[in-house]
């Protein structure tokens, strides 16, 4: 076997699939995150383009708009994993972005027609379809990426979260001030989604064996590298629900994911409001400054990728240690940052921005530290694990804006923001502590495609043995009598 065959081509279809996932996640996040800037523009036209309609929504109504996406997102997790396995990632993910783009395109009309209630309904449906995004992504990575490339390429695809957030926050304010007004935020987001769908239709593929664009060398490299790890594209593997839901390492993963989603949701949806209410910035600078932390997060993601590769290549740390270190950096630095941010006001806005950048940047380690752990535990059921962990995790995204809406009755109150950030900080800390103690990177026994058959066979054997024991006892009794 040549060196290229042993290592795989320098650039091939597995890299293209990674780029497609990256841009797909970017599209999804642009459509999702633009609400942070859009709502400010829709409720305060004077700071953007006063020629467009302004809505007089209360803080509570805005909280409902923010949280409605997460309600749909959580519900979709109950069927996301099995749907990805049954229909294939190409179909499922393609329809996810297509429907999301179409909903974004009709949002302005619906909101002007029926107000915030229509906005809530659209955001709910958005959440319902976009809930399939990450189960699809993690399942796709399990099919395409050899273990040695998983940290680097897998982490790169998930940096679409940061990149999409940056684009949504930075561009939305500029668009809102332009001739299209706040309507343009939704139209541009829809256009980006439609363009991605075309690329995915042409180049997307469920596995190395389903695309005509792959070379024989790369196909052999991928299939030999993941042989025995992920066979769900060859056979329909039944899901061992009971074993998964009672697995200690998986439950630890759920806890840390809940902590991260709560903290991330606080950053993602509340940064525009924090800068607008406390630091008194106009929306254009608000959107740009709000994007800076996520831009830092995107760049720092590449630092995490580089460090992960170096530490693993040199054998400095085990994969388990690597996951725990990166998870700790991604949890405890933001926890400390949030405490500090709670003491900032208009006079210290430069420090607030610097701490925000550091905190959100450090949080990008969650991809290598946490998200890829789904594939570690079970390549065959990675999409199902992601969906199952998303159910409680994104319940936190429902709770977070509601908590903020309940606590922050005055957007300019530093004390109220202190309480919000303190709560998120404690959750960050405790969630990661659980993951350090009980998390694991070992493939679990229930990843075996024959696990349920073996488990069933053991049960039958035990039952037959228990049934035969009375007969043996009767024979021994008869012999004793004789």
Coordinates of C-alpha atoms in Angstrom, one line a residue:
X1 CA 0.0 0.0 0.0
X2 CA 1.4 3.4 -0.9
X3 CA 1.8 6.3 1.5
X4 CA -1.1 8.2 0.0
X5 CA -3.4 5.1 0.4
X6 CA -2.2 4.7 4.0
X7 CA -2.9 8.3 4.9
X8 CA -5.5 9.1 2.4
X9 CA -5.4 11.8 -0.3
X10 CA -4.3 15.3 0.9
X11 CA -7.6 16.6 -0.2
X12 CA -10.6 14.5 -1.1
X13 CA -14.3 13.9 -0.8
X14 CA -14.1 13.6 3.0
X15 CA -12.7 17.1 3.1
X16 CA -15.5 18.3 0.7
X17 CA -18.1 16.7 2.9
X18 CA -16.6 18.5 5.9
X19 CA -16.7 21.9 4.1
X20 CA -20.3 21.2 3.1
X21 CA -21.2 20.5 6.7
X22 CA -19.4 23.6 7.7
X23 CA -21.3 25.8 5.3
X24 CA -24.6 24.1 6.1
X25 CA -24.2 24.9 9.8
X26 CA -23.2 28.4 8.8
X27 CA -26.5 28.8 6.9
X28 CA -28.5 27.3 9.8
X29 CA -26.9 29.6 12.3
X30 CA -27.4 32.7 10.2
X31 CA -31.1 32.0 9.9
X32 CA -31.3 31.3 13.7
X33 CA -29.0 33.9 15.2
X34 CA -30.1 36.9 13.1
X35 CA -33.1 37.2 15.5
X36 CA -30.9 38.9 18.1
X37 CA -30.3 41.9 15.8
X38 CA -33.6 41.7 13.9
X39 CA -35.7 42.1 17.0
X40 CA -33.8 45.2 18.1
X41 CA -34.3 46.7 14.6
X42 CA -38.0 45.7 14.5
X43 CA -38.7 47.3 17.9
X44 CA -36.5 50.4 17.6
X45 CA -36.6 51.6 14.0
X46 CA -34.9 54.9 14.9
X47 CA -31.6 53.2 15.3
X48 CA -31.8 51.5 11.9
X49 CA -34.1 52.6 9.2
X50 CA -37.1 54.6 10.3
X51 CA -38.9 54.1 7.0
X52 CA -39.8 50.6 8.0
X53 CA -42.6 49.4 10.3
X54 CA -41.8 49.4 14.1
X55 CA -43.4 47.0 16.5
X56 CA -44.3 47.8 20.1
X57 CA -43.6 44.4 21.8
X58 CA -43.1 44.0 25.5
X59 CA -40.1 42.3 27.1
X60 CA -42.2 39.2 27.8
X61 CA -43.4 39.0 24.2
X62 CA -39.8 39.3 23.0
X63 CA -38.8 36.5 25.4
X64 CA -41.5 34.3 23.9
X65 CA -40.1 35.0 20.4
X66 CA -36.6 34.0 21.5
X67 CA -37.7 30.8 23.2
X68 CA -40.2 29.6 20.6
X69 CA -37.3 28.3 18.4
X70 CA -36.1 26.1 21.2
X71 CA -39.5 24.5 21.8
X72 CA -39.6 23.2 18.2
X73 CA -35.9 22.3 18.5
X74 CA -36.4 20.1 21.6
X75 CA -39.5 18.4 20.1
X76 CA -37.7 17.4 17.0
X77 CA -35.0 15.6 19.0
X78 CA -37.4 12.8 19.7
X79 CA -37.3 11.7 16.1
X80 CA -34.2 13.3 14.7
X81 CA -31.7 10.5 15.3
X82 CA -33.9 7.7 13.8
X83 CA -34.9 9.9 10.9
X84 CA -31.3 10.6 10.0
X85 CA -30.6 6.9 10.0
X86 CA -33.7 5.9 8.1
X87 CA -33.7 8.6 5.4
X88 CA -30.0 9.3 5.2
X89 CA -28.2 12.5 6.1
X90 CA -28.2 13.8 2.5
X91 CA -32.0 13.9 2.3
X92 CA -32.7 14.9 5.9
X93 CA -30.1 17.7 6.2
X94 CA -31.0 19.0 2.7
X95 CA -34.6 19.4 3.5
X96 CA -33.7 21.0 6.9
X97 CA -31.9 23.9 5.3
X98 CA -34.3 24.2 2.4
X99 CA -37.4 24.5 4.7
X100 CA -35.5 26.9 7.0
X101 CA -34.6 29.2 4.1
X102 CA -38.2 29.2 2.8
X103 CA -39.5 30.1 6.3
X104 CA -36.9 32.9 6.6
X105 CA -38.1 34.3 3.2
X106 CA -41.8 34.5 4.3
X107 CA -41.1 35.9 7.9
X108 CA -41.5 39.6 7.1
X109 CA -44.9 39.1 5.5
X110 CA -46.2 36.9 8.3
X111 CA -45.0 39.2 11.0
X112 CA -46.5 42.3 9.4
X113 CA -49.7 40.3 9.0
X114 CA -50.2 38.7 12.4
X115 CA -47.5 40.3 14.6
X116 CA -45.4 38.6 17.3
X117 CA -47.7 35.5 17.4
X118 CA -46.8 34.7 13.8
X119 CA -43.1 35.3 14.6
X120 CA -43.4 32.8 17.4
X121 CA -45.0 30.2 15.1
X122 CA -42.4 30.6 12.4
X123 CA -39.5 30.4 14.9
X124 CA -41.1 27.2 16.4
X125 CA -41.2 25.6 12.9
X126 CA -37.7 26.8 12.4
X127 CA -36.6 25.0 15.5
X128 CA -38.6 21.9 14.5
X129 CA -36.7 21.4 11.3
X130 CA -33.3 22.8 12.4
X131 CA -33.3 20.3 15.3
X132 CA -32.2 17.8 12.7
X133 CA -29.0 19.7 12.0
X134 CA -26.5 18.3 14.6
X135 CA -27.8 14.7 14.7
X136 CA -27.3 14.8 10.9
X137 CA -23.8 16.4 11.2
X138 CA -22.5 14.0 13.8
X139 CA -23.8 11.0 11.9
X140 CA -22.2 12.3 8.7
X141 CA -18.9 12.7 10.4
X142 CA -19.1 9.2 11.9
X143 CA -19.5 7.8 8.3
X144 CA -16.8 9.9 6.6
X145 CA -14.0 10.6 9.1
X146 CA -11.3 8.2 10.2
X147 CA -10.5 8.4 13.9
X148 CA -7.1 10.1 13.3
X149 CA -8.8 13.0 11.4
X150 CA -11.9 13.2 13.5
X151 CA -10.7 16.0 15.9
X152 CA -9.4 18.3 13.2
X153 CA -12.0 17.8 10.5
X154 CA -14.9 17.3 12.8
X155 CA -14.0 20.4 14.8
X156 CA -13.7 22.4 11.6
X157 CA -17.2 21.5 10.5
X158 CA -18.6 22.6 13.8
X159 CA -16.9 26.0 13.6
X160 CA -19.8 26.8 11.3
X161 CA -21.6 27.7 14.6
X162 CA -19.2 30.5 15.3
X163 CA -18.8 31.6 11.7
X164 CA -22.6 31.7 11.2
X165 CA -23.0 33.7 14.4
X166 CA -20.4 36.2 13.4
X167 CA -22.0 36.7 10.0
X168 CA -25.5 37.0 11.5
X169 CA -24.5 39.5 14.1
X170 CA -22.1 41.6 12.0
X171 CA -24.1 41.8 8.7
X172 CA -27.6 42.0 10.2
X173 CA -27.0 45.5 11.6
X174 CA -25.6 46.7 8.4
X175 CA -28.5 45.3 6.4
X176 CA -31.0 46.7 8.8
X177 CA -29.6 50.2 8.3
X178 CA -29.6 49.8 4.5
X179 CA -32.4 50.2 1.9
X180 CA -33.9 46.8 2.7
X181 CA -34.3 47.6 6.4
X182 CA -35.0 44.8 8.8
X183 CA -36.8 42.8 6.1
X184 CA -33.5 42.4 4.3
X185 CA -32.1 40.4 7.3
X186 CA -34.5 37.6 6.5
X187 CA -34.2 37.8 2.7
X188 CA -30.4 37.6 2.7
X189 CA -30.5 34.7 5.2
X190 CA -32.9 32.8 3.0
X191 CA -30.7 33.4 -0.1
X192 CA -27.7 32.0 1.6
X193 CA -29.6 28.9 2.6
X194 CA -30.9 28.3 -1.0
X195 CA -27.4 28.5 -2.4
X196 CA -26.1 25.9 0.0
X197 CA -29.0 23.6 -0.9
X198 CA -27.8 23.6 -4.5
X199 CA -24.3 22.6 -3.6
X200 CA -25.5 19.9 -1.2
X201 CA -27.7 18.5 -3.9
X202 CA -24.8 18.1 -6.3
X203 CA -21.9 17.0 -3.9
X204 CA -23.5 15.7 -0.7
X205 CA -23.4 11.9 -0.1
X206 CA -24.3 9.7 2.8
X207 CA -21.1 7.7 2.6
X208 CA -17.9 7.0 0.6
X209 CA -19.7 4.3 -1.3
X210 CA -22.5 6.6 -2.5
X211 CA -20.6 9.2 -4.4
X212 CA -19.2 9.1 -8.0
X213 CA -16.7 11.9 -7.2
X214 CA -14.5 9.9 -4.9
X215 CA -11.2 8.2 -5.9
X216 CA -10.7 4.5 -5.3
X217 CA -7.7 5.2 -3.0
X218 CA -9.7 7.5 -0.8
X219 CA -12.7 5.2 -0.7
X220 CA -10.5 2.3 0.4
X221 CA -8.8 4.6 3.0
X222 CA -12.1 5.7 4.5
X223 CA -13.8 2.3 4.5
X224 CA -10.8 0.5 5.9
X225 CA -10.3 3.1 8.6
X226 CA -13.8 3.1 9.9
X227 CA -14.4 -0.7 9.3
X228 CA -16.0 -2.2 12.4
X229 CA -16.8 1.2 13.9
X230 CA -19.7 2.5 11.9
X231 CA -21.7 0.1 9.8
X232 CA -25.1 1.7 9.9
X233 CA -24.9 2.4 6.2
X234 CA -24.5 -1.3 5.5
X235 CA -27.0 -2.8 7.8
X236 CA -30.0 -1.4 9.8
X237 CA -28.7 -1.6 13.3
X238 CA -31.5 -1.6 16.0
X239 CA -31.0 1.1 18.7
X240 CA -30.4 -0.2 22.2
X241 CA -32.4 2.5 23.9
X242 CA -32.3 1.1 27.5
X243 CA -28.5 0.6 27.4
X244 CA -28.0 4.1 26.1
X245 CA -30.2 5.8 28.6
X246 CA -28.6 4.0 31.5
X247 CA -25.0 4.5 30.4
X248 CA -23.0 6.5 32.9
X249 CA -20.6 8.2 30.4
X250 CA -23.6 9.2 28.2
X251 CA -25.5 10.7 31.1
X252 CA -22.3 12.7 32.0
X253 CA -22.2 13.9 28.4
X254 CA -25.9 15.0 28.8
X255 CA -25.1 17.0 31.9
X256 CA -22.2 18.9 30.5
X257 CA -24.2 19.6 27.3
X258 CA -27.0 21.1 29.3
X259 CA -24.5 23.4 31.0
X260 CA -23.0 24.5 27.8
X261 CA -26.2 25.1 26.0
X262 CA -27.5 27.2 28.8
X263 CA -24.4 29.3 28.8
X264 CA -24.2 29.5 25.1
X265 CA -27.8 30.6 24.8
X266 CA -27.2 33.4 27.3
X267 CA -24.3 34.7 25.2
X268 CA -26.0 34.2 21.8
X269 CA -29.4 35.7 22.4
X270 CA -28.6 38.3 25.1
X271 CA -25.3 39.9 23.9
X272 CA -27.2 42.4 21.6
X273 CA -29.6 43.3 24.4
X274 CA -26.7 43.6 26.9
X275 CA -24.8 46.0 24.7
X276 CA -27.8 48.0 23.7
X277 CA -29.3 48.3 27.3
X278 CA -26.2 48.5 29.4
X279 CA -23.5 50.0 27.1
X280 CA -25.9 52.2 25.2
X281 CA -24.5 51.4 21.7
X282 CA -26.4 52.0 18.4
X283 CA -27.4 48.9 16.6
X284 CA -24.7 49.0 13.9
X285 CA -21.9 49.2 16.4
X286 CA -23.9 46.9 18.7
X287 CA -24.1 44.2 16.0
X288 CA -20.4 44.5 15.0
X289 CA -19.2 44.5 18.6
X290 CA -21.5 41.6 19.5
X291 CA -20.0 39.6 16.6
X292 CA -16.4 40.1 17.9
X293 CA -16.6 37.5 20.7
X294 CA -17.8 34.9 18.2
X295 CA -15.2 35.9 15.6
X296 CA -12.6 35.2 18.4
X297 CA -14.3 31.9 19.1
X298 CA -14.0 31.0 15.4
X299 CA -10.3 31.7 15.3
X300 CA -9.6 30.1 18.7
X301 CA -11.3 27.0 17.4
X302 CA -8.4 26.5 15.0
X303 CA -6.0 26.9 18.0
X304 CA -7.9 24.1 19.7
X305 CA -7.6 22.0 16.5
X306 CA -3.9 22.5 16.2
X307 CA -3.2 21.8 19.9
X308 CA -5.4 18.7 19.7
X309 CA -3.5 17.3 16.7
X310 CA -0.1 18.1 18.3
X311 CA -1.0 16.6 21.7
X312 CA -2.4 13.4 20.2
X313 CA 0.3 13.0 17.6
X314 CA 3.1 13.2 20.2
X315 CA 1.1 11.0 22.6
X316 CA 1.3 13.7 25.3
X317 CA -2.2 13.0 26.5
X318 CA -4.8 10.4 26.0
X319 CA -8.0 11.1 24.1
X320 CA -9.9 11.1 27.4
X321 CA -7.6 13.6 29.0
X322 CA -7.8 15.8 25.8
X323 CA -11.6 15.8 26.0
X324 CA -11.5 16.8 29.7
X325 CA -8.9 19.5 29.3
X326 CA -10.7 21.2 26.4
X327 CA -14.1 20.9 28.1
X328 CA -12.7 22.5 31.2
X329 CA -11.2 25.4 29.3
X330 CA -14.5 25.8 27.4
X331 CA -16.5 25.8 30.7
X332 CA -14.6 27.4 33.5
X333 CA -13.0 30.3 31.6
X334 CA -16.5 31.5 30.5
X335 CA -17.8 30.9 34.0
X336 CA -15.2 33.3 35.5
X337 CA -15.8 35.7 32.6
X338 CA -19.5 35.9 33.3
X339 CA -18.9 36.8 36.9
X340 CA -16.6 39.6 35.8
X341 CA -19.0 40.8 33.2
X342 CA -21.7 41.2 35.8
X343 CA -19.7 44.1 37.3
X344 CA -19.3 46.0 34.1
X345 CA -21.2 49.2 33.1
X346 CA -21.1 51.9 30.5
X347 CA -17.8 53.3 31.8
X348 CA -16.0 49.9 31.6
X349 CA -17.4 48.8 28.3
X350 CA -14.0 48.2 26.8
X351 CA -13.2 45.7 29.6
X352 CA -16.7 44.1 29.1
X353 CA -16.0 43.6 25.4
X354 CA -12.5 42.1 26.1
X355 CA -13.8 39.7 28.7
X356 CA -16.7 38.7 26.5
X357 CA -14.3 38.0 23.6
X358 CA -12.1 35.8 25.9
X359 CA -15.1 33.9 27.4
X360 CA -16.8 33.1 24.1
X361 CA -13.5 32.3 22.4
X362 CA -12.6 29.8 25.1
X363 CA -16.0 28.2 24.9
X364 CA -15.2 27.0 21.3
X365 CA -13.3 24.1 22.9
X366 CA -16.6 22.4 23.5
X367 CA -16.5 20.9 20.0
X368 CA -13.4 18.7 20.6
X369 CA -14.0 18.5 24.3
X370 CA -17.7 17.6 24.3
X371 CA -19.6 17.3 21.0
X372 CA -17.2 14.7 19.3
X373 CA -17.6 12.5 22.4
X374 CA -20.9 11.3 20.8
X375 CA -18.8 9.5 18.1
X376 CA -16.3 8.2 20.8
X377 CA -19.1 6.5 22.7
X378 CA -20.9 5.0 19.7
X379 CA -20.0 5.6 16.0
X380 CA -23.0 3.4 15.0
X381 CA -25.5 5.5 17.0
X382 CA -23.8 8.9 17.1
X383 CA -26.7 10.7 15.5
X384 CA -29.1 9.1 18.0
X385 CA -26.9 10.1 20.9
X386 CA -26.7 13.7 19.7
X387 CA -30.5 13.8 19.4
X388 CA -31.1 12.3 22.8
X389 CA -28.6 14.7 24.5
X390 CA -30.2 17.6 22.7
X391 CA -33.5 17.0 24.3
X392 CA -32.5 18.1 27.9
X393 CA -29.7 20.3 26.6
X394 CA -31.9 22.5 24.4
X395 CA -34.5 22.6 27.1
X396 CA -31.9 24.9 28.7
X397 CA -32.2 27.1 25.6
X398 CA -35.9 27.4 26.3
X399 CA -35.4 28.2 30.0
X400 CA -32.5 30.7 29.5
X401 CA -34.3 33.5 27.7
X402 CA -37.4 33.0 29.9
X403 CA -35.2 33.4 33.0
X404 CA -33.6 36.5 31.5
X405 CA -37.1 37.9 30.7
X406 CA -38.2 37.2 34.3
X407 CA -35.1 38.8 35.9
X408 CA -34.3 41.6 33.6
X409 CA -37.2 43.9 33.8
X410 CA -35.0 46.9 33.2
X411 CA -32.5 46.4 30.4
X412 CA -30.2 49.0 31.8
X413 CA -29.9 47.5 35.2
X414 CA -26.4 46.2 36.0
X415 CA -27.7 44.4 39.1
X416 CA -30.2 42.4 37.1
X417 CA -27.6 41.4 34.5
X418 CA -25.3 40.3 37.4
X419 CA -27.9 37.8 38.5
X420 CA -28.3 36.5 35.0
X421 CA -24.6 36.0 34.5
X422 CA -24.1 34.5 37.9
X423 CA -26.7 31.8 37.3
X424 CA -25.1 30.8 33.9
X425 CA -21.6 30.8 35.6
X426 CA -22.6 28.3 38.3
X427 CA -24.3 26.0 35.7
X428 CA -21.1 26.1 33.5
X429 CA -18.9 25.1 36.5
X430 CA -21.0 22.2 37.9
X431 CA -21.8 20.7 34.5
X432 CA -18.2 20.3 33.5
X433 CA -17.3 18.9 36.9
X434 CA -19.7 16.0 36.4
X435 CA -18.2 15.4 32.9
X436 CA -14.6 15.3 34.3
X437 CA -15.6 12.7 37.0
X438 CA -17.9 10.3 34.9
X439 CA -17.1 11.1 31.2
X440 CA -15.4 8.6 29.0
X441 CA -14.1 8.2 25.4
X442 CA -14.3 4.4 25.3
X443 CA -16.6 2.9 22.8
X444 CA -19.5 1.5 24.8
X445 CA -20.5 -2.2 24.6
X446 CA -23.9 -1.2 23.1
X447 CA -22.1 0.2 20.1
X448 CA -21.7 -3.4 18.9
X449 CA -24.2 -4.0 16.0
X450 CA -25.1 -7.4 17.5
X451 CA -25.5 -6.0 21.1
X452 CA -29.2 -6.5 21.3
X453 CA -29.0 -10.0 19.8
X454 CA -26.3 -11.0 22.3
X455 CA -28.3 -9.5 25.1
X456 CA -31.4 -11.3 24.1
X457 CA -29.4 -14.6 23.8
X458 CA -28.1 -14.1 27.3
X459 CA -31.6 -13.6 28.6
X460 CA -32.9 -16.7 26.9
X461 CA -30.0 -18.7 28.3
X462 CA -30.7 -17.5 31.9
X463 CA -34.4 -18.3 31.5
X464 CA -33.7 -21.8 30.2
X465 CA -31.2 -22.4 33.1
X466 CA -33.7 -21.2 35.7
X467 CA -36.4 -23.5 34.1
X468 CA -34.1 -26.5 34.1
X469 CA -33.1 -26.1 37.8
X470 CA -36.4 -27.4 39.2
X471 CA -36.2 -30.5 37.0
X472 CA -32.6 -31.2 38.3
X473 CA -33.8 -30.7 41.9
X474 CA -36.7 -33.2 41.3
X475 CA -34.3 -35.8 39.9
X476 CA -31.9 -35.4 42.9
X477 CA -34.9 -35.8 45.2
X478 CA -36.0 -39.0 43.5
X479 CA -32.4 -40.4 43.7
X480 CA -32.2 -39.6 47.4
X481 CA -35.6 -41.4 48.0
X482 CA -34.4 -44.5 46.2

